[in-house]
Coordinates of C-alpha atoms in Angstrom, one line a residue:
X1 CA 74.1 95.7 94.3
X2 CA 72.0 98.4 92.5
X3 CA 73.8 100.1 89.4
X4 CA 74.7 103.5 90.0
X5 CA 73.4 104.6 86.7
X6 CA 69.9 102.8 88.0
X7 CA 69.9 104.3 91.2
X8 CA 70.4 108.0 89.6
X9 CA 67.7 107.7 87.1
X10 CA 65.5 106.1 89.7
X11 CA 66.2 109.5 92.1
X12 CA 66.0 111.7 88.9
X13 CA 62.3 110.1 88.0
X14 CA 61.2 110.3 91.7
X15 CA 62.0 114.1 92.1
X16 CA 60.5 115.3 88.7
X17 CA 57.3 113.0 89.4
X18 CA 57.2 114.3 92.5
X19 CA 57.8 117.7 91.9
X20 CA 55.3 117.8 89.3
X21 CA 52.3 115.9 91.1
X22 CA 53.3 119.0 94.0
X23 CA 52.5 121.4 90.7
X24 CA 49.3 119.6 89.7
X25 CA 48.5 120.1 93.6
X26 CA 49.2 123.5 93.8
X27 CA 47.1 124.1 90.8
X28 CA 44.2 122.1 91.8
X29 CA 44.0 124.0 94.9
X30 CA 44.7 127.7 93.3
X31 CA 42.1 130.0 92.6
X32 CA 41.6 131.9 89.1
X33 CA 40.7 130.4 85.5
X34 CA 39.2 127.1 85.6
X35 CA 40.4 126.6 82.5
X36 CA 44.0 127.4 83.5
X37 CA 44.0 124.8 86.5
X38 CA 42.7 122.1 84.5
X39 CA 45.2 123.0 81.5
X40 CA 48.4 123.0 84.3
X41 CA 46.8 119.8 86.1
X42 CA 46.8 117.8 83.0
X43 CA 50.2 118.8 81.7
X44 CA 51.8 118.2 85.6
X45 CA 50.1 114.5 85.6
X46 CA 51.4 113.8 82.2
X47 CA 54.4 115.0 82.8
X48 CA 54.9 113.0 86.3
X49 CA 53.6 110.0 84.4
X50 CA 56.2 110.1 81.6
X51 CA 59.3 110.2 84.0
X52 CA 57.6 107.1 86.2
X53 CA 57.6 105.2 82.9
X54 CA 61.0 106.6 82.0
X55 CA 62.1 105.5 85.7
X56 CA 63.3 101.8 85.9
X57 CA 59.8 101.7 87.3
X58 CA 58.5 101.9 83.9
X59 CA 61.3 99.4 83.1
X60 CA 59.9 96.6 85.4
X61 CA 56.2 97.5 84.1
X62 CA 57.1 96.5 80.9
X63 CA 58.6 92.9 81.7
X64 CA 55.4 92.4 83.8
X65 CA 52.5 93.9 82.3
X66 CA 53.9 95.1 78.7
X67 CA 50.0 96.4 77.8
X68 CA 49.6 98.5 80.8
X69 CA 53.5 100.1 80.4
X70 CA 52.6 100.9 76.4
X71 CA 49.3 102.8 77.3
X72 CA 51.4 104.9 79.8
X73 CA 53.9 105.1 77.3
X74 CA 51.6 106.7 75.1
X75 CA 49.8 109.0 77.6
X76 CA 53.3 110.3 78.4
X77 CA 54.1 111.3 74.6
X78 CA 51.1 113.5 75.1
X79 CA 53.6 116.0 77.5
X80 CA 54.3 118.6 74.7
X81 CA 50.6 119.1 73.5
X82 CA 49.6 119.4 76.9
X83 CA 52.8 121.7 77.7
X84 CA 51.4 123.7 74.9
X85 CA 47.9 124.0 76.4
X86 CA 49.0 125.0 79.0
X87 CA 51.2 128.0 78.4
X88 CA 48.9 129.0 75.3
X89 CA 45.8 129.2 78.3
X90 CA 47.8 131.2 80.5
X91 CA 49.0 133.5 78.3
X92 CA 46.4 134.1 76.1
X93 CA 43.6 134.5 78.9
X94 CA 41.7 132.3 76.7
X95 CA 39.0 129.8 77.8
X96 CA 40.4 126.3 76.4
X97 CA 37.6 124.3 74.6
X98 CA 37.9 120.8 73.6
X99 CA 39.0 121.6 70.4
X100 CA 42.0 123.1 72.0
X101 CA 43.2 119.6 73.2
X102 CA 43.5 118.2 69.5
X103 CA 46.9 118.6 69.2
X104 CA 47.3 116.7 72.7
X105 CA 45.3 114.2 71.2
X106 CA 47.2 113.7 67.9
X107 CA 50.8 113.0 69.6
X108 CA 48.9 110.4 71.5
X109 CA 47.5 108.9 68.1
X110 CA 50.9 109.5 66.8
X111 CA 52.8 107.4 69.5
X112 CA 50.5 104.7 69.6
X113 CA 50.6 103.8 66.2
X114 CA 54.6 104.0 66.5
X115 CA 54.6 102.1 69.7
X116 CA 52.7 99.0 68.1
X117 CA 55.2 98.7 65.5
X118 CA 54.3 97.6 62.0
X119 CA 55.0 99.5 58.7
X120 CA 54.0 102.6 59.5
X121 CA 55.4 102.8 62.9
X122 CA 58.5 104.9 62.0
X123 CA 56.8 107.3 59.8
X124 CA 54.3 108.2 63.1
X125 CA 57.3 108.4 64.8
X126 CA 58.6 110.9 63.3
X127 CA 54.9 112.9 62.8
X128 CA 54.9 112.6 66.6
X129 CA 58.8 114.2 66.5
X130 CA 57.8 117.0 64.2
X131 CA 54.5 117.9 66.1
X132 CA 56.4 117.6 69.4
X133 CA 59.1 120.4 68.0
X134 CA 56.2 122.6 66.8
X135 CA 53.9 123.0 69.6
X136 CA 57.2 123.1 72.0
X137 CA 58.4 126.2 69.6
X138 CA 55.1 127.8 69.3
X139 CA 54.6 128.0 73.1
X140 CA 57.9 130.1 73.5
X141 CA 56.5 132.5 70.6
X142 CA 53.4 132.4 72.3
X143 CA 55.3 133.1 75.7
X144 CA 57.0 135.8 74.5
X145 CA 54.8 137.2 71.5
X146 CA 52.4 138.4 74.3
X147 CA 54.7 140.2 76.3
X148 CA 53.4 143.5 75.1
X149 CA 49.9 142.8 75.8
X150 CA 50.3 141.6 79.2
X151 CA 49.0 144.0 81.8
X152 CA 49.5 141.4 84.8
X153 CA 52.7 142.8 86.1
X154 CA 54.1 139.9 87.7
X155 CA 53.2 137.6 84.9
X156 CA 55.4 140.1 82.7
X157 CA 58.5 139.4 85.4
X158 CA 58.5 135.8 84.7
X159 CA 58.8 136.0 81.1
X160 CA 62.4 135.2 80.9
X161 CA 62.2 132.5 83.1
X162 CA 59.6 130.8 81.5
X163 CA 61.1 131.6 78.0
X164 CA 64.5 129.7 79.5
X165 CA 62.4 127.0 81.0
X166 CA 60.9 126.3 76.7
X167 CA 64.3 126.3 75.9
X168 CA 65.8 124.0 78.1
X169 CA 62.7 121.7 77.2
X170 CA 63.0 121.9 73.5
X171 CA 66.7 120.9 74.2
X172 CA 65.4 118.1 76.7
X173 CA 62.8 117.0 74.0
X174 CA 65.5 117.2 70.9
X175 CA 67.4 114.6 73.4
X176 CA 64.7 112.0 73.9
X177 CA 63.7 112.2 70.5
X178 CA 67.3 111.0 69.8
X179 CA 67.5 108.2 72.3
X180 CA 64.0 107.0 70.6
X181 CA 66.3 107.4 67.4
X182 CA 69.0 105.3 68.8
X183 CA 66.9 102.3 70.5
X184 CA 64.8 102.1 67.0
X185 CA 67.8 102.5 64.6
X186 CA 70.4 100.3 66.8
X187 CA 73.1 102.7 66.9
X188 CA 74.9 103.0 70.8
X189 CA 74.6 106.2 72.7
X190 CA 77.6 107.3 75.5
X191 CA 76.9 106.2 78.4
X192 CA 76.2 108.9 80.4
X193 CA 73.4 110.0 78.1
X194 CA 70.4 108.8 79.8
X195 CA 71.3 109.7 83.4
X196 CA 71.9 113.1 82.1
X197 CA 68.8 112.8 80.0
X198 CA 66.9 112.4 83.1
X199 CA 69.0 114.9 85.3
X200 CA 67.9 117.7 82.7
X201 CA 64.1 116.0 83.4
X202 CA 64.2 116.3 86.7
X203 CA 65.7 119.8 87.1
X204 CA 62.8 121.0 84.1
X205 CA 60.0 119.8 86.8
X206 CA 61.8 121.5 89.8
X207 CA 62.2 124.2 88.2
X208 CA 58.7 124.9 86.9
X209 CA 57.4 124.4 90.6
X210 CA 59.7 126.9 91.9
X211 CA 58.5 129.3 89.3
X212 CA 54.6 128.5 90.6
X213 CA 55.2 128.2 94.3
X214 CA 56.8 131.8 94.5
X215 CA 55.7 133.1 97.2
X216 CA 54.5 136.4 95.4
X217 CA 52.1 133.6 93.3
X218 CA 52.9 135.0 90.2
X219 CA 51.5 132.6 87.6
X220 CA 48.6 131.8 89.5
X221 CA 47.9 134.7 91.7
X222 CA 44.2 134.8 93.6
X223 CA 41.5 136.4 92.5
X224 CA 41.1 140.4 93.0
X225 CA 38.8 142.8 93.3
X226 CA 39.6 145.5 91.2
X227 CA 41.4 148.3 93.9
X228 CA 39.7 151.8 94.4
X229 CA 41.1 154.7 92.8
X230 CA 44.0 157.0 94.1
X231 CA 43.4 160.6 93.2
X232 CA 46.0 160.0 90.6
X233 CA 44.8 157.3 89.0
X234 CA 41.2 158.8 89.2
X235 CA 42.2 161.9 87.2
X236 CA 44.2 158.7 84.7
X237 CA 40.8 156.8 84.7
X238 CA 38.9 159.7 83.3
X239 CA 41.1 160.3 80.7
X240 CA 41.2 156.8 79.8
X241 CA 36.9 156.8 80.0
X242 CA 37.7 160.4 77.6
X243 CA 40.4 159.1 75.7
X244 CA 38.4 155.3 74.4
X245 CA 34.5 156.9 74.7
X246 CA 34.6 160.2 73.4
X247 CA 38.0 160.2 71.3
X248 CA 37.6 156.7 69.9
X249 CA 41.0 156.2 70.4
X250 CA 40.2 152.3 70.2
X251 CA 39.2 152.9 66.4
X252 CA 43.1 153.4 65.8
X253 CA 44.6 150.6 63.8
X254 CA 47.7 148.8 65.4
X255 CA 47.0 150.4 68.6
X256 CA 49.1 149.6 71.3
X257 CA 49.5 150.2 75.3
X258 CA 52.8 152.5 75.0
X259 CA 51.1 154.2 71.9
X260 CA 47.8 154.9 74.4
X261 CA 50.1 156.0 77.4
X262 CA 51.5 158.0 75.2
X263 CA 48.2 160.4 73.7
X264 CA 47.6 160.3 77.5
X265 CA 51.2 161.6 79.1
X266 CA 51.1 159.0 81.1
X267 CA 54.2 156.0 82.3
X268 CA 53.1 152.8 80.7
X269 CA 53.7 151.1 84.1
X270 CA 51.3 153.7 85.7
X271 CA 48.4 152.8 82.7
X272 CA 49.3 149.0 83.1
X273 CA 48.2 149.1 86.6
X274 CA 45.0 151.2 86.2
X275 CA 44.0 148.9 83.2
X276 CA 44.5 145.7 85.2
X277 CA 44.3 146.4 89.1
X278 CA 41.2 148.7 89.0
X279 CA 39.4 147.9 85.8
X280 CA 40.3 143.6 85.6
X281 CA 41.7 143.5 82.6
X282 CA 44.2 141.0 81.9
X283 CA 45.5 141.7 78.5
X284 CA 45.4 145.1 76.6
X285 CA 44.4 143.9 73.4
X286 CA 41.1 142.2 75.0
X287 CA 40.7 145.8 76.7
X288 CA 40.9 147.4 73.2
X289 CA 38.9 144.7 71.9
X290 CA 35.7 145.4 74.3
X291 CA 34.7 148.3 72.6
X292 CA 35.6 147.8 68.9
X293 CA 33.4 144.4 69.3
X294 CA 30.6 146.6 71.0
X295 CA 30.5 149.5 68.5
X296 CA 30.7 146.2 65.6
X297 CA 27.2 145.0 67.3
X298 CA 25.8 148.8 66.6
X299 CA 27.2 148.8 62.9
X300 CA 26.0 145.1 62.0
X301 CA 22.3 145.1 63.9
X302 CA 22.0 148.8 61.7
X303 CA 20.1 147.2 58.3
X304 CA 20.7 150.9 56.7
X305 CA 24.7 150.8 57.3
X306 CA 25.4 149.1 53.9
X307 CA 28.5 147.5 55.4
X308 CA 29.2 144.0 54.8
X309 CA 31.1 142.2 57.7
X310 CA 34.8 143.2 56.9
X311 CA 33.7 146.4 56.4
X312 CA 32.9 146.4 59.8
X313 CA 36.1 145.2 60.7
X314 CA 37.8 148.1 59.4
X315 CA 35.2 150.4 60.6
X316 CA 36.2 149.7 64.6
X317 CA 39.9 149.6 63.8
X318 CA 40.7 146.1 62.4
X319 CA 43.5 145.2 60.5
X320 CA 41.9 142.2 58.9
X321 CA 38.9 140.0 59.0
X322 CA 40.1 137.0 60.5
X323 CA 41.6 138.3 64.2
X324 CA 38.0 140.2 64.1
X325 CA 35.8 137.3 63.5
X326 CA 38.3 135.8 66.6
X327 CA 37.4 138.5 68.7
X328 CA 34.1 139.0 68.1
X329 CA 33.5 135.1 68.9
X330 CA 35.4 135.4 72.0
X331 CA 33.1 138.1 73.5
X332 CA 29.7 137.0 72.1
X333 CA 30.1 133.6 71.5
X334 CA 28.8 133.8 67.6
X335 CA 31.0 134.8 64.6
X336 CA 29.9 139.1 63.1
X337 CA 28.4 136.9 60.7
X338 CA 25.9 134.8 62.6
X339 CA 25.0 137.4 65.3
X340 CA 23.9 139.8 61.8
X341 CA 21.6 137.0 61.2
X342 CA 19.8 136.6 64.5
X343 CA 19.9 140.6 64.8
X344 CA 17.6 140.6 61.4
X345 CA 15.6 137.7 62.4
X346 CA 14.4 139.3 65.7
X347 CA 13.7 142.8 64.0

């Protein structure tokens, strides 16, 4: 007869796997970011692959083909870098690159040293803990950092959700970093830890693909054309077009979407809307962004301007060098400091 404790952990890892390869689905068939999909594909796989080897599944692997069970092992203690890829994609509209999969990469170095034992293997252990906790942090900051900046209106509606689902993972991660504890210190655990361990996993997984298959496809809505104009938003739109060409508005350090809507007597839901649904923009600070990186290509091409690059930076509104060296690169693909070279070398 099948232990009851078994049998519940066996459920618990079928329905999270299951509900997470229905995620990685979804996203593979979703339209949008490229970058996005592949990001929320890798993180569902993972994530279905660590509660399989979790499962007693993982459990019988291990007695029969102990390799092949500690390379899955350490493909699943990859979950929280690629957790963090993930939500730091989708919330920062940013393209990932490979470099953005280092920290992905580094648990998984982490774990398999750890996992082969020897010396060293506690001390990765607990590099791969510490990690874990920090890229699991940063992706709630990052989740609700960028609130502000968010002009997708039903991205901004899942916020809370999404910041509850980090928290209930940190809390599920803080557990199986303690159970890891326990099996490599040899101090006993109550008993109903682990089925509860893997109740929390499975209700993480089914909740995260309830989040994406909303019917309203929130996270991963289709791709729009931006809508025509009302006559209300027309007359917005050209004071916007007023407001950021002949104003300059964008030159204004710290400048911020209720601070815009504001100069313009306009609700910040109204300017939101116009900003994202007819124009495309995603994110208010890569709206702003667009023209202080455009009038920075005027300034640094100009050989007679006698400003040096952060300069520059201050010039079009700036409140440092470095986020304008990261913006510049994200719209032109060179740093202020390379596209000033290839300006003089073609003049």
């Amino acid at each position: 007869m099948i232990d009851g404790q078994i049998l519940l952990r066996l459920v618990f890892g079928a329905a999270g796997a299951s509900a997470y390869l229905v995620l990685a689905l979804v996203a593979l068939r979703a339209e949008g970011s490229r970058a996005l999909r592949i990001a929320l594909i890798g993180a569902s796989l993972l994530s279905a692959l660590g509660l399989i080897v979790d499962s007693p599944i993982g459990q019988t692997l291990d007695a029969v083909q102990p390799a092949l069970a500690l390379s899955l092992w350490v493909m699943a203690a990859g979950v929280p870098g690629a957790l963090w890829l993930a939500l730091t994609t989708m919330f920062r509209d940013r393209d990932a690159n490979w470099h953005h999969a280092l920290p992905l990469l580094g648990l998984m170095g982490a774990a398999a040293v750890a996992y082969h034992g020897g010396d060293l293997a506690w001390a990765f252990f607990w590099l791969w803990t510490g990690g874990s906790i920090l890229l699991v942090v940063h992706s709630m900051f990052v989740v609700i950092s960028t609130g502000n900046d968010d002009l997708v209106e039903s991205r901004r509606r899942l916020r809370f959700w999404l910041s509850a689902m980090c928290i209930l993972g940190c809390g599920v991660l803080l557990m199986l970093l303690l159970t890891n504890a326990a099996d490599a210190r040899r101090f006993a655990l109550p008993g109903w830890w682990p089925t509860t361990l893997r109740g929390l996993m499975a209700a993480t997984a089914i909740a995260t693909v309830a989040l994406v298959l909303d019917p309203r496809r929130q996270l991963l809505p289709p791709q729009k054309k931006p809508a025509r104009a009302t006559e209300v938003d027309a007359d917005l739109l050209r004071d916007l077009e007023a407001a950021m060409t002949t104003e300059r508005l964008w030159r204004q350090e710290g400048l911020t979407l209720a601070k815009l809507a504001s100069q313009l007597n306009s609700p910040e839901y109204k300017l939101r809307l116009l900003i994202n649904g007819r124009l495309g923009h995603r994110n208010f600070t890569e709206f702003v962004n667009g023209f202080r990186v455009e009038a920075a290509k005027v300034l640094l091409a100009d050989d007679h301007s006698g400003l040096n690059v952060a300069q520059v930076a201050y010039e079009v509104g700036f409140s440092s060098l470095a986020p304008f060296n990261r913006a510049f690169k994200e719209v032109t693909g060179v740093t202020p400091t390379q596209w000033r070279k290839g300006m003089l070398i073609e003049s």
